[in-house]
PDB file of C-alpha atoms and ligand atoms in Angstrom:
ATOM      1  CA  MET A   1    -123.985 -77.721 -11.991  1.00  0.00           C
ATOM      2  CA  ASN A   2    -123.123 -74.261 -13.325  1.00  0.00           C
ATOM      3  CA  LEU A   3    -125.609 -71.622 -14.490  1.00  0.00           C
ATOM      4  CA  LEU A   4    -125.411 -72.572 -18.178  1.00  0.00           C
ATOM      5  CA  GLU A   5    -125.960 -76.277 -17.432  1.00  0.00           C
ATOM      6  CA  LYS A   6    -128.921 -75.457 -15.170  1.00  0.00           C
ATOM      7  CA  VAL A   7    -130.577 -73.218 -17.771  1.00  0.00           C
ATOM      8  CA  GLU A   8    -129.994 -75.771 -20.537  1.00  0.00           C
ATOM      9  CA  GLU A   9    -131.455 -78.555 -18.427  1.00  0.00           C
ATOM     10  CA  LEU A  10    -134.550 -76.573 -17.408  1.00  0.00           C
ATOM     11  CA  SER A  11    -135.187 -75.044 -20.835  1.00  0.00           C
ATOM     12  CA  GLY A  12    -134.127 -77.890 -23.106  1.00  0.00           C
ATOM     13  CA  GLN A  13    -132.332 -75.302 -25.264  1.00  0.00           C
ATOM     14  CA  ASN A  14    -128.794 -75.250 -26.630  1.00  0.00           C
ATOM     15  CA  LEU A  15    -127.616 -71.716 -25.868  1.00  0.00           C
ATOM     16  CA  TYR A  16    -124.439 -72.119 -27.917  1.00  0.00           C
ATOM     17  CA  ALA A  17    -126.644 -72.317 -31.014  1.00  0.00           C
ATOM     18  CA  CYS A  18    -127.150 -68.555 -30.638  1.00  0.00           C
ATOM     19  CA  TYR A  19    -124.742 -66.456 -32.688  1.00  0.00           C
ATOM     20  CA  GLN A  20    -125.927 -63.084 -31.347  1.00  0.00           C
ATOM     21  CA  CYS A  21    -127.545 -61.805 -34.537  1.00  0.00           C
ATOM     22  CA  GLY A  22    -130.048 -59.763 -32.474  1.00  0.00           C
ATOM     23  CA  ARG A  23    -133.128 -60.622 -34.532  1.00  0.00           C
ATOM     24  CA  CYS A  24    -134.919 -61.786 -31.368  1.00  0.00           C
ATOM     25  CA  SER A  25    -134.396 -58.465 -29.580  1.00  0.00           C
ATOM     26  CA  ALA A  26    -135.291 -56.433 -32.665  1.00  0.00           C
ATOM     27  CA  GLY A  27    -138.736 -58.052 -32.768  1.00  0.00           C
ATOM     28  CA  CYS A  28    -139.503 -58.322 -29.048  1.00  0.00           C
ATOM     29  CA  PRO A  29    -142.584 -56.227 -28.120  1.00  0.00           C
ATOM     30  CA  MET A  30    -141.515 -55.942 -24.459  1.00  0.00           C
ATOM     31  CA  VAL A  31    -137.965 -54.767 -25.017  1.00  0.00           C
ATOM     32  CA  GLU A  32    -138.518 -51.192 -23.805  1.00  0.00           C
ATOM     33  CA  GLN A  33    -139.435 -52.476 -20.347  1.00  0.00           C
ATOM     34  CA  MET A  34    -136.468 -54.865 -20.154  1.00  0.00           C
ATOM     35  CA  ASP A  35    -133.135 -54.159 -18.476  1.00  0.00           C
ATOM     36  CA  LEU A  36    -131.344 -56.716 -20.682  1.00  0.00           C
ATOM     37  CA  LEU A  37    -132.082 -57.526 -24.307  1.00  0.00           C
ATOM     38  CA  PRO A  38    -133.121 -61.145 -24.926  1.00  0.00           C
ATOM     39  CA  ASN A  39    -129.868 -61.883 -26.802  1.00  0.00           C
ATOM     40  CA  GLN A  40    -127.883 -60.330 -23.937  1.00  0.00           C
ATOM     41  CA  VAL A  41    -129.593 -62.719 -21.526  1.00  0.00           C
ATOM     42  CA  ILE A  42    -128.232 -65.638 -23.549  1.00  0.00           C
ATOM     43  CA  LEU A  43    -124.737 -64.165 -23.596  1.00  0.00           C
ATOM     44  CA  LEU A  44    -124.674 -63.618 -19.821  1.00  0.00           C
ATOM     45  CA  VAL A  45    -125.887 -67.147 -19.124  1.00  0.00           C
ATOM     46  CA  ILE A  46    -123.126 -68.557 -21.363  1.00  0.00           C
ATOM     47  CA  ARG A  47    -120.597 -66.427 -19.478  1.00  0.00           C
ATOM     48  CA  GLY A  48    -121.960 -67.705 -16.147  1.00  0.00           C
ATOM     49  CA  ASP A  49    -122.782 -64.169 -15.033  1.00  0.00           C
ATOM     50  CA  GLN A  50    -125.155 -64.609 -12.063  1.00  0.00           C
ATOM     51  CA  SER A  51    -126.465 -61.042 -12.406  1.00  0.00           C
ATOM     52  CA  VAL A  52    -128.798 -62.369 -15.120  1.00  0.00           C
ATOM     53  CA  VAL A  53    -130.746 -64.254 -12.412  1.00  0.00           C
ATOM     54  CA  GLU A  54    -131.507 -60.901 -10.748  1.00  0.00           C
ATOM     55  CA  ALA A  55    -132.428 -59.108 -13.989  1.00  0.00           C
ATOM     56  CA  LYS A  56    -135.953 -57.835 -14.710  1.00  0.00           C
ATOM     57  CA  THR A  57    -136.060 -59.202 -18.240  1.00  0.00           C
ATOM     58  CA  PRO A  58    -137.125 -62.815 -17.480  1.00  0.00           C
ATOM     59  CA  TRP A  59    -140.099 -61.440 -15.515  1.00  0.00           C
ATOM     60  CA  ILE A  60    -141.052 -58.939 -18.191  1.00  0.00           C
ATOM     61  CA  CYS A  61    -141.030 -61.538 -20.983  1.00  0.00           C
ATOM     62  CA  ALA A  62    -144.613 -62.107 -22.104  1.00  0.00           C
ATOM     63  CA  GLU A  63    -143.797 -65.504 -23.645  1.00  0.00           C
ATOM     64  CA  CYS A  64    -145.253 -64.364 -26.946  1.00  0.00           C
ATOM     65  CA  TYR A  65    -142.756 -66.468 -28.982  1.00  0.00           C
ATOM     66  CA  GLN A  66    -142.069 -63.648 -31.415  1.00  0.00           C
ATOM     67  CA  CYS A  67    -138.338 -64.150 -30.830  1.00  0.00           C
ATOM     68  CA  PHE A  68    -138.634 -67.871 -31.572  1.00  0.00           C
ATOM     69  CA  THR A  69    -140.315 -67.217 -34.910  1.00  0.00           C
ATOM     70  CA  ARG A  70    -137.537 -64.764 -35.870  1.00  0.00           C
ATOM     71  CA  CYS A  71    -134.554 -66.798 -34.715  1.00  0.00           C
ATOM     72  CA  PRO A  72    -132.592 -68.421 -37.563  1.00  0.00           C
ATOM     73  CA  LYS A  73    -131.277 -71.018 -35.088  1.00  0.00           C
ATOM     74  CA  GLU A  74    -134.692 -71.824 -33.543  1.00  0.00           C
ATOM     75  CA  VAL A  75    -133.605 -70.885 -30.043  1.00  0.00           C
ATOM     76  CA  ASP A  76    -136.703 -70.758 -27.832  1.00  0.00           C
ATOM     77  CA  ILE A  77    -135.949 -67.768 -25.614  1.00  0.00           C
ATOM     78  CA  ALA A  78    -139.273 -67.947 -23.773  1.00  0.00           C
ATOM     79  CA  LYS A  79    -138.140 -71.298 -22.355  1.00  0.00           C
ATOM     80  CA  ILE A  80    -134.808 -69.759 -21.339  1.00  0.00           C
ATOM     81  CA  MET A  81    -136.640 -66.923 -19.559  1.00  0.00           C
ATOM     82  CA  GLU A  82    -138.818 -69.449 -17.771  1.00  0.00           C
ATOM     83  CA  ALA A  83    -135.739 -71.401 -16.679  1.00  0.00           C
ATOM     84  CA  LEU A  84    -134.252 -68.236 -15.164  1.00  0.00           C
ATOM     85  CA  ARG A  85    -137.490 -67.512 -13.304  1.00  0.00           C
ATOM     86  CA  LEU A  86    -137.534 -71.084 -11.986  1.00  0.00           C
ATOM     87  CA  ILE A  87    -133.962 -70.794 -10.715  1.00  0.00           C
ATOM     88  CA  LYS A  88    -135.047 -67.809  -8.618  1.00  0.00           C
ATOM     89  CA  LEU A  89    -138.424 -69.209  -7.513  1.00  0.00           C
ATOM     90  CA  ARG A  90    -136.849 -72.490  -6.410  1.00  0.00           C
ATOM     91  CA  LYS A  91    -134.971 -70.513  -3.785  1.00  0.00           C
ATOM     92  CA  ASN A  92    -138.436 -69.759  -2.335  1.00  0.00           C
ATOM     93  CA  ILE A  93    -138.170 -66.134  -3.369  1.00  0.00           C
ATOM     94  CA  ASP A  94    -141.524 -64.933  -4.709  1.00  0.00           C
ATOM     95  CA  TYR A  95    -141.292 -62.161  -7.281  1.00  0.00           C
ATOM     96  CA  ILE A  96    -144.579 -60.586  -6.194  1.00  0.00           C
ATOM     97  CA  LYS A  97    -146.731 -60.717  -3.068  1.00  0.00           C
ATOM     98  CA  LEU A  98    -150.203 -61.812  -4.135  1.00  0.00           C
ATOM     99  CA  GLY A  99    -151.764 -60.470  -0.918  1.00  0.00           C
ATOM    100  CA  GLU A 100    -150.847 -56.938  -1.942  1.00  0.00           C
ATOM    101  CA  LEU A 101    -152.658 -57.192  -5.271  1.00  0.00           C
ATOM    102  CA  LYS A 102    -156.161 -55.799  -5.291  1.00  0.00           C
ATOM    103  CA  ASN A 103    -158.951 -55.326  -7.828  1.00  0.00           C
ATOM    104  CA  LEU A 104    -157.557 -57.806 -10.326  1.00  0.00           C
ATOM    105  CA  PRO A 105    -159.676 -60.345 -12.181  1.00  0.00           C
ATOM    106  CA  GLN A 106    -159.321 -63.929 -10.929  1.00  0.00           C
ATOM    107  CA  ILE A 107    -157.637 -65.036 -14.131  1.00  0.00           C
ATOM    108  CA  ALA A 108    -154.892 -62.443 -13.658  1.00  0.00           C
ATOM    109  CA  LEU A 109    -154.334 -63.607 -10.073  1.00  0.00           C
ATOM    110  CA  VAL A 110    -154.051 -67.240 -11.143  1.00  0.00           C
ATOM    111  CA  ALA A 111    -151.684 -66.374 -14.003  1.00  0.00           C
ATOM    112  CA  GLY A 112    -149.635 -64.163 -11.671  1.00  0.00           C
ATOM    113  CA  ALA A 113    -149.403 -66.892  -9.036  1.00  0.00           C
ATOM    114  CA  ARG A 114    -148.167 -69.380 -11.631  1.00  0.00           C
ATOM    115  CA  LYS A 115    -145.571 -67.092 -13.156  1.00  0.00           C
ATOM    116  CA  TYR A 116    -144.340 -65.026 -10.223  1.00  0.00           C
ATOM    117  CA  THR A 117    -144.490 -67.226  -7.113  1.00  0.00           C
ATOM    118  CA  GLY A 118    -142.671 -70.418  -6.204  1.00  0.00           C
TER     119      GLY A 118
HETATM  120  S1  LIG B 201    -132.355 -64.481 -33.002  1.00  0.00           S
HETATM  121 FE1  LIG B 201    -131.570 -66.471 -32.274  1.00  0.00          FE
HETATM  122  S2  LIG B 201    -129.429 -66.565 -32.978  1.00  0.00           S
HETATM  123 FE2  LIG B 201    -130.114 -64.421 -33.135  1.00  0.00          FE
HETATM  124  S3  LIG B 201    -129.465 -63.474 -31.184  1.00  0.00           S
HETATM  125 FE3  LIG B 201    -131.576 -64.157 -30.924  1.00  0.00          FE
HETATM  126  S4  LIG B 201    -131.420 -66.233 -30.045  1.00  0.00           S
HETATM  127 FE4  LIG B 201    -129.420 -65.706 -30.901  1.00  0.00          FE
HETATM  128  S1  LIG B 202    -141.114 -64.442 -25.868  1.00  0.00           S
HETATM  129 FE1  LIG B 202    -140.340 -62.886 -24.433  1.00  0.00          FE
HETATM  130  S2  LIG B 202    -138.298 -62.361 -25.189  1.00  0.00           S
HETATM  131 FE2  LIG B 202    -139.374 -63.410 -26.851  1.00  0.00          FE
HETATM  132  S3  LIG B 202    -140.278 -61.773 -28.077  1.00  0.00           S
HETATM  133 FE3  LIG B 202    -141.843 -62.416 -26.620  1.00  0.00          FE
HETATM  134  S4  LIG B 202    -141.599 -61.050 -24.837  1.00  0.00           S
HETATM  135 FE4  LIG B 202    -139.728 -60.888 -26.102  1.00  0.00          FE
END
């Protein structure tokens, strides 16, 4: 299964629906911290470019669904970001080490464990 098929299976999204209008990226509140714009993530997955799996953007995504509300094709990018995180976490590569985190409220630790560790 190639990268596009994997992401489509995990996210339930049709990435070819995207026509790269950029409305998602224009409204994303996290875009300044990202190394790839949300619409660029889609393009790289379609091209099968594995560098997207190593990008920061899927981990920075706050899953706020702003992009989904702006997308004329109803592409749910938060689900695509989650699929990319899962592809990495399923290789047993944790994105953060929980033991090194200190002075965080319990709810942040639980949320961090769910999002950033496999
Ligand atoms: S808003 Fe939708 S169609 Fe436009 S670039 Fe983003 S995902 Fe693609
Ligand atoms: S769900 Fe993620 S990519 Fe979409 S607008 Fe929010 S932070 Fe940006």
